[in-house]
Amino acid sequence: MQLGIIGLGRMGGNIARRLGKAGHQCVVYDANPAAVTALAGEGAVAASDLADLVSKLSTPRAVWVMLPAGEITETTVDALAGLLGPGDTVIDGGNSFYKDDIRRAAALKEKGLNYIDVGTSGGVWGLERGYCMMIGGPKEAVDRLDPIFATLAPGIGNIERTPGRDALDPRAEQGYIHAGPAGSGHFVKMIHNGIEYGLMQAYAEGFDILRNKNSTDLPEAERYDLNVADIAEVWRRGSVVSSWLLDLAAIALTENADLTNYEGSVADSGEGRWTVLSAVEEAVPADVLSAALYARFRSRKDHTFGERLLSAMRFQFGGHIEQHGS
């Protein structure tokens, strides 16, 4: 299939590469000409601006916007609404707030355009591993673009099948779902990221306790000089707390057990805050997720080993660089 892609950063560029390797044609644009040139050198079709990108797509056109949530995504979607025609589709694959999706979908529908929101997880590893996707939007438009989603998804791989799924949607086992109408994809991804905060915080606090077991504040007989890299590694092997996040923590600790290459200032990109706000709106207690969000706020003032591990995990899966002094 043919797909336009706007935004060729850490994830957008690799989405184009994964699709191109599978034989799809990507027409690409980014505000940074070097990013466009690099993808063109790998077989993508370069576009000089949004209008040029649209002109190089065949109808019905589909354009994937992979930009930071907020004003830049908003202005890009608005611009595309004026360039595309009835039956065309705009896809927002970033981390937009789901209520913005609902509003945008309604506005685009008035012009005969489809709007699909795709919560996309996979970070910098997506080119190799594939992307887990949570998709919201009209069924007909989502189904038409299924070859794109199926290519980007990781596939069933070597993960053991869940018993009893034979009669259920097979796409979930492949690593993507059509969650429901506009906004539902980003809502599911938002909760995914809220849970991610809690999981990462639990690992960070646990490893902080392990590392500080040799503190001189403890009686000498109770002090242990524990090898946290080895502990992370052994927990990866058959432990009930094994996970990809633990895999990434093990990589970071093996590279530098003291994590001195990280300051420990941990950013939050919005989804954790939105998850807590949704919990308030729904009157659902979310003690762990709320505490994990607040821990990130505090990390910008006083850094612990646990917060350096949080930074390390964020860098390992997403290439997120610490924002010093924030």
Coordinates of N, CA and C in Angstrom, one line a residue, residues 1 6-7 16 22 31 62 74 88 93 100 132 138-139 148 189 198 202 211 235 261 287 290 299 311 325:
M1 N 0.8 -1.2 0.0 CA 0.0 0.0 0.0 C 0.9 1.2 0.0
I6 N 4.3 12.0 8.0 CA 4.8 13.3 8.4 C 5.4 13.2 9.8
G7 N 6.7 13.5 9.8 CA 7.4 13.4 11.1 C 8.3 12.1 11.1
A16 N 8.5 4.3 8.7 CA 8.6 4.3 7.2 C 9.6 3.2 6.8
A22 N 8.9 -4.0 3.7 CA 7.8 -5.0 3.4 C 7.2 -4.7 2.1
A31 N 10.2 18.5 8.8 CA 10.7 19.8 8.8 C 12.2 19.9 8.6
A62 N -4.0 8.2 2.5 CA -3.9 8.0 3.9 C -2.5 8.7 4.3
E74 N -1.8 19.5 16.0 CA -3.0 20.2 15.7 C -3.0 21.0 14.4
D88 N -10.5 10.4 2.1 CA -9.1 10.3 2.5 C -9.1 10.1 4.0
G93 N -0.5 9.0 14.9 CA 0.1 7.9 15.6 C 0.9 8.4 16.8
D100 N -9.0 15.2 22.3 CA -8.6 16.0 21.1 C -9.0 15.1 19.9
C132 N 3.4 -2.3 18.8 CA 2.1 -2.7 19.4 C 1.2 -1.5 19.2
P138 N -13.2 4.8 12.5 CA -14.3 4.1 11.8 C -13.8 2.8 11.3
K139 N -14.6 1.7 11.4 CA -14.3 0.4 11.0 C -13.8 0.3 9.6
I148 N -1.3 -2.1 6.4 CA -0.3 -1.2 7.0 C -0.1 -1.6 8.4
K189 N -3.9 3.6 24.9 CA -2.4 3.8 25.0 C -2.1 4.7 26.2
G198 N 3.9 3.1 36.6 CA 3.8 2.4 37.9 C 4.8 1.2 37.9
A202 N 8.1 0.8 40.3 CA 8.3 -0.3 41.2 C 9.7 -0.9 41.1
R211 N 20.4 -1.6 46.2 CA 21.7 -1.0 46.1 C 22.1 -0.4 47.5
W235 N 16.6 -12.2 37.6 CA 15.2 -12.0 37.6 C 14.6 -12.1 36.2
N261 N 26.0 7.7 34.4 CA 25.8 8.4 33.1 C 24.4 9.0 33.0
D287 N -4.0 4.5 43.2 CA -2.9 4.9 44.1 C -1.5 4.8 43.5
S290 N -0.8 7.2 40.5 CA -0.7 8.6 40.9 C 0.6 8.8 41.6
S299 N 11.5 13.9 41.2 CA 12.8 13.6 40.7 C 13.5 14.8 40.1
S311 N 15.5 6.9 34.5 CA 16.0 7.5 33.3 C 16.6 6.6 32.4
G325 N 17.9 20.2 34.5 CA 17.5 21.5 35.0 C 16.0 21.7 34.9

